[in-house]
Structures are given as C-alpha cells and as structure tokens.
Amino acid sequence: MGLLDHIWLGIVTVFTADPMFSILGLPISTTIVMVILGFLGGIFVGATPGIGGPFAMAISLPILISIFGFNPDALLPVLGFLVGIMKGSTIGGAVPAILFNTPGTPDSLMTTLDGYPMTKKGKPGKALRIAHFSSVSGDTFSDIVLITCAPFLAILVEKFLDFPEKAALIILSLAFVSAVVGANVWKGLVAAFLGMFMAYIGTGEDGYSRLSLGNDDLAGGFPLISAVLGVLIIGEVFKALEEMWREMRETAAITNIEATGDQKLRLSDIRRILPFIGISASIGTMVGALPGIGSTLAATLGYATGRKVYKGDTPFGEGAPEGIAATEAANSAVAGANLIPVLSLGIPGNVSAVFILLATETISGFNPGPAVFRLVPDQINQEMVYAFGLFTAMIFANGLNWTFGGVFMRWMGVMVKIPKQRLLPIVLLLTLTAIYVQQTSMFAVYVTLGFGLLGYVMRKLRISVLPFVIAFILANNLEEAMRQAFAVTGADPWFLFASPISITFIALAVVVVIFFARNQKDLS
Amino acid sequence: MQKAPWTVGLALFLALGSLLTLFIWIPNDIETGVIETFRRRVTIGDAMAPTMMAIGILTVSILMGVLAIVRPEPYSKGVKEGLDKHSLSFLLRLTIAIGLGLALMIHTGPLVVDLVNLLGGDLGSYRLQKATFPYKYIGYITGGFVMVFGVIRVVENRFTASAAWVSIFAVIVMTILYDVPFDNLLLPPNGN
C-alpha cells in the first residue's frame, strides 16, 4: 500500500466510519460530530477569561475516554475533539482581548494592544474580523507545514536513528525545553529531573515496583493523567485562586462601547494585513516546531517583527489592524506546527501537544513516533491511517474556522461576564471528577491534588512546570531506549557516544544549556 | 538586582533530598542494582534511571544554589518569588474547603445508609446501595457542593446565596453529565 492509499483511507475513516446520524441521507460520522463539538467548545472556553484550550482539553480527555473507551476506534473521535478545542480556543481568546481588554488566553495578551483601542474607536466588529482572518490564515499555513513536514521528518528519523540516537534525541529535547521555557535554566533542569524521577516511582522491570515504599497504591506508579492534570491544571487553578483571593477587592467595571462606522473586513483591509500575516505565520510555525517555546512567545515575536516593518499612520498599540494581524497569525500558527515533534518523534513540545500525546498513550493503537509513517509493502499501516485521519480532522476544523468560526466568535463576547472566582472552583471539581471517573480510585484524586500542590509551589518558586510534565511523559521512553541501546551496543557504558549523530545531539544539549544559562532572562 | 533566598533554600532542600534518595531510599527500596549481570548477560538494572536522576538533581541544585549566591538572578524590583504567610494562610483555607468536601463525598453516603438502617430501614451496607438512587448521588452532591461553595467562600471571603446557587447548579449539572447518560461511569466514591 502506498502513501496515497493511506491518505485516502485516513480521509474516508474520518468522514464515514461509525456514522452517528444522517442528514438528507448523508451519514455524519462520529469524528466529524466530535470535531464540530470540540471546535464550538474551544471558542467558548477561549472566550472565557481564566480558562483556555488546555483546561478544556484536560477536563474533556478523561470524559471522552470514558465515553469512547480505550480501543483504537476511539482514537479519531477523541483526537478530533481535542483538535477542535485547540483550533476553537485560539480564535476564541481574541474576543475578550478585543472587546474588553481582557485576554481570554495568555496568547492573546498582545491582541489587547491594538484590539481594544480599535474597540474604543468604535470598530469592534472590524477588529474581530481581522483577528479571525489572521488567526485562521496562520493556523492553515501551519497545518500545511505540519502535513508536509511531519512524515518527511519521521522517515528521516526512522532511517538514521537507532536506540542510542533516540535516547540522545530525547535528552536533547528535554534539555531544550528545560533551557528555553521559564526564566532560569537550572530550575528548568531540576523540574525535568524531578519529573523523570517521579515517573520512575512504582515502575521498573523487577517484580518489586521500585521506590514504592511497600505501598500497594504506589506500586502501580503515579497515574499519568493525575500527574499531568495535577501539575498543569490544578496547580494553575490554585495559583489563580490565590491571586484572586489577594486582589478580590480590586474589581474593574466594564464599560460598554457602541459600534460605529464600517465593521466589515474589506479587500483593502486584507491587502493591508496580508504581509503581516505572512511574516507572523512563518515565525509562529518555526517557533511551534521547536519543543517548549509556546504561542505566547510566538505572539510577542510576531508583534515585535510586525512593528519593525510597519509604516502606517496609526502606530502599533493605538489601534492598528496590522498589530492584531501580526499577533493572531503568529499565535495561531503555533497550533499545527507543535504537532510536528509529536507525530514525527513522539516528543510533545507544548501543553496542547501534551494532551494529544496523553490521548494516544491512553488509547491503544497509535504510538506517535517515527514508526507511524513507515510504509510496509502490501500492508496497511493503521497508524499512518490514523495520522492522516488526524490531519483530515485538522483540515476539517480549519474549514469550520473559515466558514462559521467568525460568526461564533462574535457571539462569544458575553462569556467575559462569567466571574472567574466562581468558574475555577467548578473547574477544580470537574477535573477531580473526570480523574475519578476514568481511574475509579480515590488514590488517583489524592495524587492529582498532591501534584496540584506541587504545581502551585513550582509556580510560586518560578519553576516552569512544562519541563516537569514533558519529562514525566518521556521518562519511560528514555529508560527503554537506554536499556535497548545498552543491549545492542554489547553493554557499552558509552553508548550515548557511539555514533556521530548521538554525539552531536548530546553536544547540542550541552551547548543549549550553557547558552541559555549565560544569557539569563530578566525574570520580571 | 536582588538576591533570591528562595532559590538558595530550594537548592539546599533539593540537594539534601537527593542525597537522602541516593544513599538511603534507592539502596533500600529497589531490588536490582544500577547494572545487573544474569547468566553473563549485562543489563541496566531498575536502580540506574532513578540514580541518574538523583545525581542530576544533586548536581543542578548545587550549581543553582552557588550561582544564586555569586550571580543573583536579574530580577527587577517588585518581582515576588516564594511563599509568604498569606500564601500559607490561603493554602490552609483551601485545604479545609477541599478536605471537607472530599470527606463528605466519601462518608455521607455510608452515613445516610447507616442512619436509615438505624431508623428501621433494611438497606444493608452502603456497598449494596451504591448503584441505587438516591444513595449513589448523596456523597458526590454533598461533598461536591461543599467543595465548590467552600472554595468560592475562601476567595470571595463571604457567604452569598448566589454562590450557593451556582455551586449546587454546577454539581447537579456534573452529576447529570457523568451519571445519567453513562451506565458504566461511577461518581466518587462509588468505584472504590
């Protein structure tokens, strides 16, 4: 079976497998319904300040797995829903940023700089349309790069990397994430080491589960979903609640501004913003393809670059449509590209990618990595079919974004009125319930709260949680790669330096750490 | 520029923790060594990965601590790091709200069943009733309500009727979301 056969099977699976209902005799598949629901939910949560795409992905993943189960049939509906959330929340985040000067997600912080001044000038409709057009353009560009690059990169990895090189590549990725994310390289490295250490508790090849202190619950290890959701979501909820507790009395009134004049997106507007979209989409895609650098940095870089090349009348920061375009195209372009390291290497680069990988780790039948794109003569590689199914779901979500996204986005302005201090306690209970429903164990709930406390303390000590989470997820892959590499090199203790490629990866890891340690960032 | 006492404290804590792990926890709680030889076949043992991580934490924390002393991080004034007494006060309040919610979630159902039995009912143990309406919902709704309402109370620092309504509405919606459409899903604590 060739590549085209797999692409076609992926498309057919998304559109025809397991129809949920029919419209005018046309069967509508479960995956399509899930992409639509995820997309609408994504816009909803993106437009709600205080919760964003990762929150929604975290809460919905255990629910989805409970509904669809662990069989491979569940893969595309679950991944479709997560992709829908990812896409929807990206455009949703711009709504409160433009209308109320309140970024719905951290990515849209820079959107407030020009979006809100445009609203104050009576152009909220035009600002929202510019944000939508730029966001969807950036996202589509990024998806095209993902679809063309991920299989190519995976084939290269599969061809040239053996176990020692794969172990070295994981080490390089972790070093990169630790060094780049957060303000202090050493804290990032500590977080990564700690994440891996905790993943090793209750695991191992021996009959006795290592480091389990003789405890039966610990002997099974910390549930992956509890650790990830605890540190990422519960830790963030605790911190946000504390901030609100401290600042409860500093409330700001929302002023209503009447829309006046032309609100439409004209061809002349598109011509003005297209160069900025092009630059920012390229920046966002490059940033997204590197592990650990999030969409917030992409938005900042896109905005800064846009400001440098801008020569218009209205300065950036005072309501320039180009400013919105530069920010939104950059942060949206991260979404597709951050799946490149996931699908080709099995290494997640940011929080959204962590949840995609978590879904594939939980549901059987799809293990992201170089083997996904391996062509076997006269056989169907089901994993490749799922990968192209995922790409199809992403393209379908983009289609929704282009056609209906703008309308739904403009309806969501009302979400900013939901008080965050009432929403986050509900998110807390919803997360704990979702964990219990999937794990059916109070131990998993306690572990989630424990990791939540750890995530809270890490944030208070300005230790980035992303290296911890990614290291926790990759720990067993690294150990397995090292065991295999040790075995295939005939118990060579220097197996990490056995080939020029692995030496290069290890050297790069050292260089990245030293480079970022010497150029420490200002923590403010 | 300002000094970062929390970074130095964190480095000391991690260094001490990793030393204890290396010399006490790992040797006593892992049954295979760093390298294992079985029938002349040499393999990596279960102790290898945790040992490497503990050495990594020890090395990096020493570096982090020393650098925090000799080359303080370039904080601007006003940047806060670490936990102060307000953080601890908040955590205590939050722990009470969440702990009370969880305790009620686990124990309310069995307590109600025991009470009905005491009043002449013949329900048997909670285990027999945990799939039966209304007993299967009592713990989750009571505990969930107290948790959500309690956390809102902590943040808003006052009891309000609207917060109570929001809490009860949210818990009922979650109950309906999980339990009504899916026979195989169990709300806490019914799966234990």
XYZ file of C-alpha atoms in Angstrom:
716
model
C 0.000 0.000 0.000
C 1.362 3.375 -0.992
C 1.270 6.767 0.652
C -1.770 7.920 -1.353
C -3.748 4.837 -0.291
C -3.067 5.689 3.359
C -4.069 9.331 2.842
C -7.315 8.247 1.174
C -8.063 5.717 3.927
C -7.461 8.412 6.549
C -9.928 10.759 4.837
C -12.527 8.007 4.364
C -12.214 6.898 8.010
C -12.871 10.421 9.270
C -15.907 11.015 7.081
C -17.577 7.615 7.006
C -16.571 5.449 9.992
C -19.195 4.931 12.691
C -21.936 7.300 11.465
C -23.862 8.963 14.275
C -26.855 10.154 12.207
C -27.782 11.153 8.655
C -28.684 14.484 7.105
C -30.623 14.142 3.831
C -29.354 10.597 3.547
C -25.747 11.668 4.069
C -24.182 9.826 7.025
C -22.408 12.084 9.522
C -19.534 10.289 11.257
C -18.799 10.417 14.975
C -15.392 12.003 14.304
C -16.953 14.872 12.335
C -19.507 15.487 15.101
C -16.709 15.465 17.696
C -14.582 17.939 15.721
C -17.580 20.295 15.488
C -18.371 19.957 19.209
C -14.721 20.444 20.151
C -14.457 23.470 17.902
C -17.542 25.147 19.399
C -16.393 24.246 22.914
C -12.940 25.633 22.091
C -14.329 29.019 21.023
C -16.466 29.028 24.193
C -13.564 28.339 26.579
C -11.160 30.544 24.642
C -13.580 33.452 25.030
C -13.898 32.797 28.771
C -11.109 34.583 30.666
C -9.324 32.314 33.122
C -9.793 29.063 31.266
C -8.284 28.252 27.893
C -7.772 25.398 25.476
C -5.515 23.318 27.787
C -8.099 23.490 30.591
C -10.819 22.266 28.266
C -8.577 19.516 26.845
C -7.658 18.387 30.358
C -11.231 18.214 31.558
C -12.632 16.607 28.440
C -9.953 13.937 27.913
C -10.998 11.641 30.799
C -14.675 12.166 29.897
C -14.017 11.309 26.244
C -12.053 8.208 27.174
C -14.866 7.138 29.493
C -17.358 7.568 26.642
C -15.354 6.093 23.771
C -13.179 3.592 25.636
C -9.573 2.555 25.085
C -9.956 0.773 21.737
C -8.406 2.162 18.538
C -11.931 3.073 17.294
C -11.908 5.811 19.934
C -8.769 7.477 18.542
C -10.144 9.709 15.818
C -13.273 10.910 17.688
C -11.155 11.765 20.768
C -8.304 13.364 18.796
C -10.868 15.170 16.613
C -12.477 16.700 19.682
C -9.099 17.788 21.098
C -8.052 19.274 17.750
C -11.394 21.118 17.613
C -10.749 22.613 21.065
C -7.206 23.565 20.061
C -8.425 25.418 16.961
C -11.501 26.974 18.545
C -9.767 28.278 21.648
C -7.117 30.019 19.551
C -9.666 32.282 17.876
C -11.889 32.489 20.964
C -9.087 34.021 23.030
C -9.111 37.160 20.908
C -12.751 38.001 21.729
C -12.416 39.345 25.296
C -8.980 40.752 24.391
C -10.532 42.954 21.713
C -13.869 43.738 23.339
C -12.910 44.128 26.988
C -9.104 44.476 27.133
C -9.056 41.096 28.955
C -7.046 38.386 27.189
C -9.049 35.135 27.129
C -5.795 33.186 26.885
C -2.166 34.271 27.540
C -1.550 34.117 23.769
C -3.954 36.943 23.130
C -2.318 39.359 25.586
C -0.661 41.199 22.687
C -4.020 41.323 20.858
C -5.294 43.719 23.526
C -2.649 46.285 22.492
C -4.342 47.160 19.219
C -7.643 45.285 19.506
C -9.009 47.214 22.464
C -8.014 50.650 21.065
C -9.910 49.688 17.874
C -12.950 48.817 20.008
C -12.661 52.157 21.799
C -12.659 53.831 18.382
C -15.984 52.114 17.654
C -14.575 49.348 15.413
C -15.035 46.143 17.471
C -16.605 44.254 14.554
C -13.751 45.050 12.200
C -11.154 44.184 14.873
C -12.794 40.801 15.486
C -12.949 40.072 11.753
C -9.257 40.967 11.338
C -8.346 38.753 14.307
C -10.385 35.893 12.857
C -8.958 36.187 9.342
C -5.373 36.449 10.613
C -5.762 33.618 13.100
C -7.254 31.207 10.597
C -4.670 32.135 7.929
C -1.800 31.485 10.359
C -3.347 28.233 11.519
C -3.925 26.968 7.974
C -0.353 27.800 6.950
C 0.961 25.967 9.998
C -1.166 22.885 9.260
C 0.154 22.746 5.697
C 3.717 22.781 7.060
C 2.801 20.041 9.570
C 1.213 17.789 6.971
C 4.150 18.111 4.581
C 6.994 18.059 7.132
C 5.973 15.543 9.808
C 6.003 12.431 7.569
C 9.280 13.535 5.943
C 10.943 14.161 9.311
C 9.633 10.855 10.676
C 11.069 8.941 7.705
C 14.454 10.609 8.266
C 14.375 9.766 11.961
C 13.393 6.171 11.256
C 16.157 5.806 8.679
C 19.043 7.346 10.590
C 18.286 6.963 14.303
C 18.828 3.766 16.279
C 18.314 3.311 20.039
C 21.419 5.280 21.187
C 20.496 8.195 18.897
C 16.850 8.102 20.028
C 17.959 8.234 23.681
C 20.265 11.149 22.837
C 17.438 12.922 20.960
C 15.111 12.653 23.982
C 17.909 14.089 26.167
C 18.401 16.955 23.682
C 14.656 17.714 23.601
C 14.415 17.734 27.385
C 17.498 19.958 27.663
C 15.989 22.328 25.098
C 12.596 22.520 26.838
C 14.271 22.979 30.244
C 16.534 25.732 28.970
C 14.030 27.648 26.870
C 10.873 27.539 28.999
C 10.873 29.731 32.079
C 13.409 32.218 33.264
C 16.064 30.066 34.925
C 17.798 27.210 33.091
C 18.797 25.423 36.301
C 15.252 25.464 37.622
C 14.072 24.085 34.294
C 16.611 21.258 34.508
C 15.657 20.479 38.108
C 11.999 20.324 37.021
C 12.875 17.875 34.228
C 14.977 15.628 36.510
C 12.262 15.712 39.161
C 9.563 14.857 36.609
C 11.521 11.846 35.417
C 12.341 10.722 38.944
C 8.664 10.783 39.908
C 7.746 8.847 36.777
C 10.164 6.088 37.855
C 8.374 5.576 41.194
C 6.363 2.352 41.141
C 7.693 1.158 37.786
C 10.644 -0.945 36.579
C 11.275 -4.433 35.236
C 11.732 -6.233 38.548
C 8.829 -7.973 40.320
C 9.030 -5.416 43.136
C 7.943 -1.955 41.959
C 10.873 0.349 42.659
C 10.661 3.179 45.191
C 7.096 2.202 46.137
C 7.829 2.105 49.903
C 5.938 -1.191 50.087
C 2.689 0.680 49.379
C 0.190 -1.153 47.133
C -1.195 2.048 45.581
C 2.287 3.383 44.815
C 3.323 0.024 43.361
C 1.336 0.894 40.236
C 3.128 4.225 39.901
C 1.543 7.657 39.804
C -1.296 7.662 37.229
C -0.030 9.650 34.245
C -3.246 11.598 33.844
C -3.302 12.520 37.547
C 0.277 13.791 37.453
C -0.196 15.799 34.251
C -3.578 17.305 35.134
C -2.463 17.927 38.713
C 0.626 19.921 37.815
C -0.778 21.663 34.731
C -4.386 22.349 35.672
C -4.913 22.050 39.434
C -1.639 23.893 40.160
C -2.758 26.734 37.875
C -6.226 26.770 39.485
C -4.677 27.046 42.976
C -2.405 29.888 41.889
C -5.189 31.775 40.101
C -7.482 31.351 43.115
C -4.795 32.739 45.413
C -4.254 35.738 43.145
C -7.996 36.446 43.173
C -8.128 35.942 46.930
C -5.418 38.586 47.284
C -6.928 41.008 44.793
C -10.637 40.368 45.267
C -11.436 43.919 46.128
C -9.723 45.402 43.069
C -12.565 44.978 40.596
C -12.876 46.953 37.395
C -16.156 47.935 35.786
C -16.751 47.013 32.171
C -17.686 49.958 30.022
C -19.969 49.374 27.072
C -18.838 50.935 23.806
C -21.182 51.459 20.884
C -20.031 50.159 17.497
C -19.925 52.892 14.841
C -18.972 53.054 11.168
C -17.678 50.281 8.896
C -17.335 46.944 10.711
C -16.764 44.717 7.631
C -13.493 43.181 6.515
C -12.832 44.668 3.075
C -10.445 43.507 0.373
C -8.368 46.627 1.055
C -8.092 45.568 4.736
C -6.935 42.097 3.697
C -4.323 43.604 1.371
C -3.020 45.743 4.234
C -2.704 42.915 6.734
C -1.552 40.080 4.431
C 2.211 40.853 4.637
C 1.975 40.898 8.439
C 0.069 37.616 8.423
C 2.746 36.077 6.175
C 5.635 37.156 8.421
C 3.899 36.180 11.646
C 2.629 32.836 10.318
C 6.215 31.918 9.370
C 7.517 32.977 12.802
C 4.732 31.092 14.588
C 5.322 27.942 12.573
C 9.072 27.961 13.245
C 8.517 28.610 16.946
C 5.819 25.928 17.126
C 8.045 23.283 15.579
C 10.608 23.689 18.377
C 9.751 21.918 21.615
C 8.961 24.101 24.596
C 8.546 27.517 23.002
C 4.899 28.394 23.323
C 2.458 30.521 21.408
C 2.868 33.436 23.831
C 6.461 33.932 22.697
C 5.388 33.488 19.068
C 2.787 36.244 19.519
C 5.389 38.532 21.098
C 7.924 37.875 18.330
C 5.262 38.295 15.613
C 4.084 41.572 17.117
C 7.630 42.915 17.571
C 8.590 41.999 13.998
C 5.361 43.497 12.654
C 6.040 46.743 14.496
C 9.515 46.954 12.928
C 8.257 46.633 9.349
C 5.092 48.741 9.859
C 4.914 52.163 8.215
C 1.212 53.064 8.623
C -0.477 56.158 10.078
C -1.915 54.642 13.251
C 1.020 53.500 15.417
C 1.153 49.960 16.772
C -0.508 49.950 20.182
C -3.076 52.596 19.258
C -5.496 50.530 17.217
C -3.529 49.394 14.141
C -5.270 46.430 12.446
C -1.798 45.206 11.419
C -0.956 44.790 15.123
C -3.889 42.424 15.637
C -2.981 40.538 12.448
C 0.680 40.162 13.478
C -0.251 38.764 16.903
C -3.106 36.478 15.918
C -1.347 34.963 12.883
C 1.728 34.178 14.986
C -0.012 32.586 17.969
C -2.361 30.557 15.766
C 0.482 29.294 13.571
C 1.947 27.511 16.596
C -1.051 25.149 16.845
C -0.301 22.956 13.831
C 3.477 23.128 13.921
C 3.681 21.997 17.550
C 2.383 18.618 16.419
C 5.462 18.128 14.188
C 7.699 16.871 17.051
C 4.782 14.863 18.488
C 3.944 12.956 15.333
C 7.442 12.528 13.957
C 9.403 11.984 17.184
C 6.806 11.249 19.857
C 8.073 14.289 21.800
C 5.491 16.864 22.925
C 6.508 20.493 22.612
C 3.801 22.372 24.488
C 0.748 21.886 26.672
C -1.752 21.232 23.851
C 0.631 18.676 22.361
C 0.921 17.030 25.797
C -2.828 16.333 25.759
C -2.737 14.958 22.216
C 0.077 12.614 23.296
C -1.745 11.754 26.516
C -4.779 10.695 24.480
C -2.680 8.445 22.254
C -0.868 6.985 25.292
C -4.211 6.136 26.911
C -5.986 4.771 23.845
C -4.357 1.799 22.163
C -3.429 1.557 18.502
C -1.456 4.731 17.856
C 2.020 5.468 19.189
C 3.275 8.780 17.810
C 6.865 8.487 16.623
C 8.901 7.643 13.543
C 7.166 4.267 13.025
C 3.855 5.991 12.311
C 4.904 6.886 8.767
C 6.598 3.573 7.897
C 5.360 2.060 4.624
C 5.072 -1.731 4.673
C 4.753 -3.406 1.231
C 1.280 -4.927 0.616
C 0.090 -3.975 4.094
C -1.875 -1.143 5.637
C -0.026 0.728 8.366
C -3.044 1.520 10.545
C -1.050 4.117 12.492
C -0.397 6.048 9.284
C -4.118 5.918 8.504
C -4.812 7.442 11.945
C -2.161 10.124 11.353
C -3.757 11.148 8.056
C -7.155 10.904 9.759
C -5.864 13.399 12.317
C -4.650 15.685 9.523
C -8.081 15.406 7.861
C -9.762 16.358 11.150
C -7.444 19.371 11.391
C -8.257 20.461 7.842
C -11.972 19.992 8.530
C -11.645 22.105 11.704
C -9.900 24.762 9.610
C -12.814 24.649 7.174
C -15.191 25.241 10.099
C -12.956 28.061 11.228
C -13.044 29.758 7.819
C -16.813 29.376 7.370
C -18.533 29.578 10.768
C -15.712 30.479 13.175
C -16.056 34.234 12.735
C -19.788 34.218 13.473
C -19.460 32.037 16.606
C -16.512 34.096 17.724
C -18.522 37.323 17.642
C -21.348 35.692 19.640
C -18.984 34.809 22.477
C -18.400 38.337 23.775
C -20.864 37.563 26.555
C -18.510 34.966 28.119
C -16.331 37.646 29.689
C -19.135 38.305 32.187
C -18.670 34.906 33.899
C -16.821 35.592 37.171
C -13.543 33.678 37.284
C -13.706 33.128 41.048
C -16.905 31.108 40.548
C -15.713 29.297 37.455
C -12.387 27.979 38.769
C -13.819 26.073 41.788
C -16.166 24.356 39.310
C -13.174 23.556 37.074
C -11.464 22.065 40.158
C -14.374 19.736 40.940
C -14.864 18.912 37.261
C -11.187 17.914 36.918
C -11.235 15.769 40.068
C -14.474 14.106 38.953
C -13.069 13.454 35.487
C -9.980 11.827 37.052
C -12.098 9.646 39.343
C -14.455 8.589 36.571
C -11.507 7.393 34.484
C -9.348 5.850 37.223
C -12.186 4.785 39.604
C -9.926 5.372 42.578
C -9.756 7.982 45.305
C -5.977 7.420 45.294
C -5.887 8.992 41.816
C -7.826 12.003 43.181
C -5.374 12.413 46.071
C -2.423 12.079 43.656
C -3.978 14.770 41.445
C -4.336 17.129 44.398
C -0.782 16.315 45.537
C 0.629 17.085 42.097
C -1.606 20.186 42.042
C 0.085 21.389 45.213
C 3.461 20.619 43.650
C 2.453 22.612 40.535
C 1.344 25.519 42.746
C 4.633 25.534 44.704
C 6.634 25.285 41.463
C 4.810 28.316 40.083
C 5.385 30.257 43.318
C 9.103 29.424 43.108
C 9.111 30.393 39.415
C 9.951 26.882 38.280
C 8.388 26.133 34.904
C 6.017 23.168 35.014
C 6.295 22.244 31.334
C 9.740 20.531 31.592
C 8.386 18.546 34.562
C 5.343 17.339 32.625
C 7.211 16.528 29.406
C 9.941 14.711 31.372
C 7.291 12.736 33.287
C 5.740 11.637 29.989
C 9.051 10.796 28.280
C 10.786 9.171 31.285
C 9.862 5.607 30.466
C 10.619 6.079 26.753
C 14.077 7.344 27.680
C 14.735 4.462 30.062
C 13.544 1.925 27.491
C 15.703 3.499 24.764
C 18.704 3.418 27.122
C 18.127 -0.227 28.092
C 17.847 -1.196 24.414
C 20.855 0.927 23.413
C 22.939 -0.648 26.200
C 21.921 -4.103 24.998
C 22.508 -3.525 21.260
C 25.944 -1.959 21.858
C 27.054 -5.030 23.850
C 26.811 -3.361 27.288
C 28.922 -0.395 26.201
C 28.646 2.193 29.010
C 29.488 4.930 26.458
C 26.575 4.042 24.164
C 25.421 7.672 24.090
C 28.704 8.500 22.333
C 28.629 5.515 19.990
C 27.808 7.406 16.780
C 28.404 10.892 15.346
C 24.643 11.613 15.422
C 24.228 10.809 19.128
C 27.439 12.714 19.955
C 26.015 15.705 18.057
C 22.714 15.511 19.965
C 24.449 15.321 23.352
C 26.846 18.146 22.413
C 23.876 20.270 21.293
C 22.116 19.576 24.601
C 25.175 20.844 26.495
C 25.508 23.883 24.203
C 21.805 24.793 24.593
C 22.039 24.633 28.397
C 25.257 26.684 28.526
C 23.974 29.236 26.002
C 20.730 29.911 27.844
C 22.406 29.814 31.263
C 24.855 32.524 30.146
C 22.042 34.639 28.676
C 19.749 34.518 31.675
C 16.481 36.327 31.086
C 15.056 39.114 33.223
C 12.509 37.480 35.492
C 10.218 40.446 35.550
C 19.270 43.098 41.062
C 18.205 41.358 44.214
C 19.164 38.160 45.979
C 16.931 35.131 45.736
C 16.770 33.439 49.150
C 14.085 31.051 47.916
C 16.360 29.788 45.150
C 19.144 29.108 47.662
C 16.669 27.408 50.022
C 15.252 25.342 47.185
C 18.768 24.301 46.142
C 19.607 23.220 49.708
C 16.321 21.298 50.049
C 16.814 19.509 46.728
C 20.471 18.716 47.418
C 19.601 17.233 50.797
C 16.639 15.319 49.337
C 18.727 13.876 46.507
C 21.479 12.790 48.937
C 18.910 11.000 51.107
C 17.443 9.408 47.974
C 20.863 8.291 46.714
C 22.147 6.833 49.973
C 19.001 5.690 51.793
C 15.889 5.446 49.615
C 17.315 3.883 46.438
C 19.523 1.240 48.152
C 16.650 0.172 50.422
C 13.689 0.323 48.052
C 14.964 -1.061 44.730
C 15.791 -4.717 44.455
C 18.040 -4.619 41.385
C 21.231 -2.592 41.089
C 22.411 0.014 38.612
C 23.890 -2.735 36.416
C 22.720 -6.349 36.580
C 24.577 -9.455 35.412
C 22.447 -12.537 34.833
C 23.966 -15.601 33.130
C 26.841 -13.453 31.825
C 24.339 -11.061 30.248
C 24.915 -7.475 31.431
C 21.806 -5.267 31.552
C 20.687 -1.961 33.030
C 19.009 -2.516 36.398
C 15.994 -0.720 37.878
C 18.241 1.480 40.029
C 20.022 3.090 37.051
C 17.402 5.653 35.982
C 16.422 6.925 39.467
C 20.112 7.085 40.442
C 20.921 9.163 37.358
C 18.005 11.494 38.104
C 19.037 11.883 41.765
C 22.626 12.659 40.692
C 21.211 15.132 38.145
C 19.078 16.894 40.784
C 22.043 16.993 43.192
C 24.428 18.456 40.593
C 21.988 21.034 39.215
C 20.761 22.111 42.654
C 24.372 22.701 43.831
C 25.027 24.743 40.672
C 21.753 26.628 41.088
C 22.476 27.424 44.748
C 26.058 28.553 44.128
C 25.043 30.716 41.153
C 22.161 32.255 43.112
C 24.726 33.399 45.700
C 27.569 34.545 43.423
C 25.459 35.760 40.480
C 21.943 36.713 41.637
C 19.167 36.404 39.069
C 18.387 39.661 37.241
C 15.076 40.335 38.948
C 13.578 43.775 38.615
C 12.325 45.301 41.846
C 8.877 44.169 42.898
C 9.099 40.680 41.409
C 7.946 38.228 44.064
C 9.168 34.664 44.485
C 8.273 32.054 47.078
C 5.526 31.594 49.622
C 4.727 34.207 52.248
C 2.417 33.975 55.280
C -0.536 34.973 53.085
C 0.146 32.058 50.739
C 0.210 29.663 53.681
C -2.988 31.165 55.079
C -4.656 30.755 51.679
C -3.424 27.163 51.358
C -4.774 26.312 54.814
C -8.209 27.712 53.937
C -8.188 25.923 50.602
C -7.155 22.639 52.258
C -10.041 22.922 54.716
C -12.573 23.566 51.922
C -11.299 20.770 49.675
C -10.662 18.352 52.567
C -14.136 18.873 53.987
C -15.644 18.390 50.553
C -13.733 15.143 49.989
C -14.535 13.827 53.480
C -18.253 14.460 52.930
C -18.043 12.939 49.456
C -16.627 9.698 50.879
C -18.600 9.388 54.107
C -22.036 10.985 53.584
C -23.481 8.098 51.548
C -22.497 5.380 54.066
C -23.633 7.603 56.971
C -27.077 8.142 55.421
C -27.461 4.408 54.771
C -26.472 3.653 58.389
C -28.963 6.273 59.597
C -31.794 4.780 57.543
C -30.896 1.349 58.955
C -30.941 2.794 62.475
C -34.396 4.266 61.854
C -35.749 0.857 60.959
C -34.839 0.567 57.296
C -33.274 -2.565 55.842
C -30.762 -1.246 53.329
C -27.796 -3.374 54.360
C -24.384 -1.846 53.761
C -23.640 1.162 51.529
C -21.860 -1.228 49.150
C -25.292 -2.740 48.322
C -26.833 0.696 47.702
C -24.053 2.473 45.819
C -25.738 1.953 42.464
C -29.209 2.887 43.753
C -30.915 6.275 43.574
C -30.687 8.455 45.710
C -27.855 6.913 47.732
C -25.401 6.861 44.833
C -25.647 10.651 44.483
C -25.719 11.737 48.130
C -21.959 11.723 48.740
C -20.992 13.352 45.455
C -23.615 16.096 45.594
C -22.986 16.935 49.265
C -19.189 16.806 49.019
C -19.068 18.488 45.608
C -21.334 21.300 46.785
C -19.263 21.898 49.925
C -16.038 21.855 47.894
C -17.206 24.345 45.230
C -19.090 26.578 47.659
C -16.223 26.401 50.169
C -13.591 27.413 47.626
C -15.786 30.290 46.372
C -16.234 31.312 50.031
C -12.458 31.292 50.542
C -11.833 33.501 47.506
C -14.756 35.902 47.967
C -14.321 35.913 51.763
C -18.108 35.927 52.331
C -21.108 33.640 52.090
C -23.579 34.621 49.389
C -26.777 32.987 48.244
C -25.750 33.360 44.592
C -22.515 31.408 45.265
C -24.609 28.643 46.877
C -26.933 28.521 43.863
C -24.012 28.440 41.433
C -22.405 25.609 43.437
C -25.491 23.436 43.657
C -26.319 24.049 39.983
C -22.774 23.121 38.913
C -22.762 19.908 40.980
C -26.168 18.829 39.659
C -25.072 19.521 36.063
C -21.893 17.449 36.626
C -23.935 14.620 38.146
C -26.253 14.619 35.144
C -23.309 14.922 32.740
C -21.484 11.882 34.104
C -24.029 9.561 35.623
C -27.262 9.838 33.680
C -26.053 9.120 30.116
C -23.417 6.518 31.031
C -24.248 3.351 32.967
C -20.587 2.351 33.200
C -19.329 5.572 34.811
C -19.175 5.780 38.575
C -19.183 9.025 40.513
C -16.888 9.322 43.527
C -16.736 7.435 45.849
C -18.840 4.636 44.292
C -15.994 2.979 42.387
C -13.887 2.254 45.470
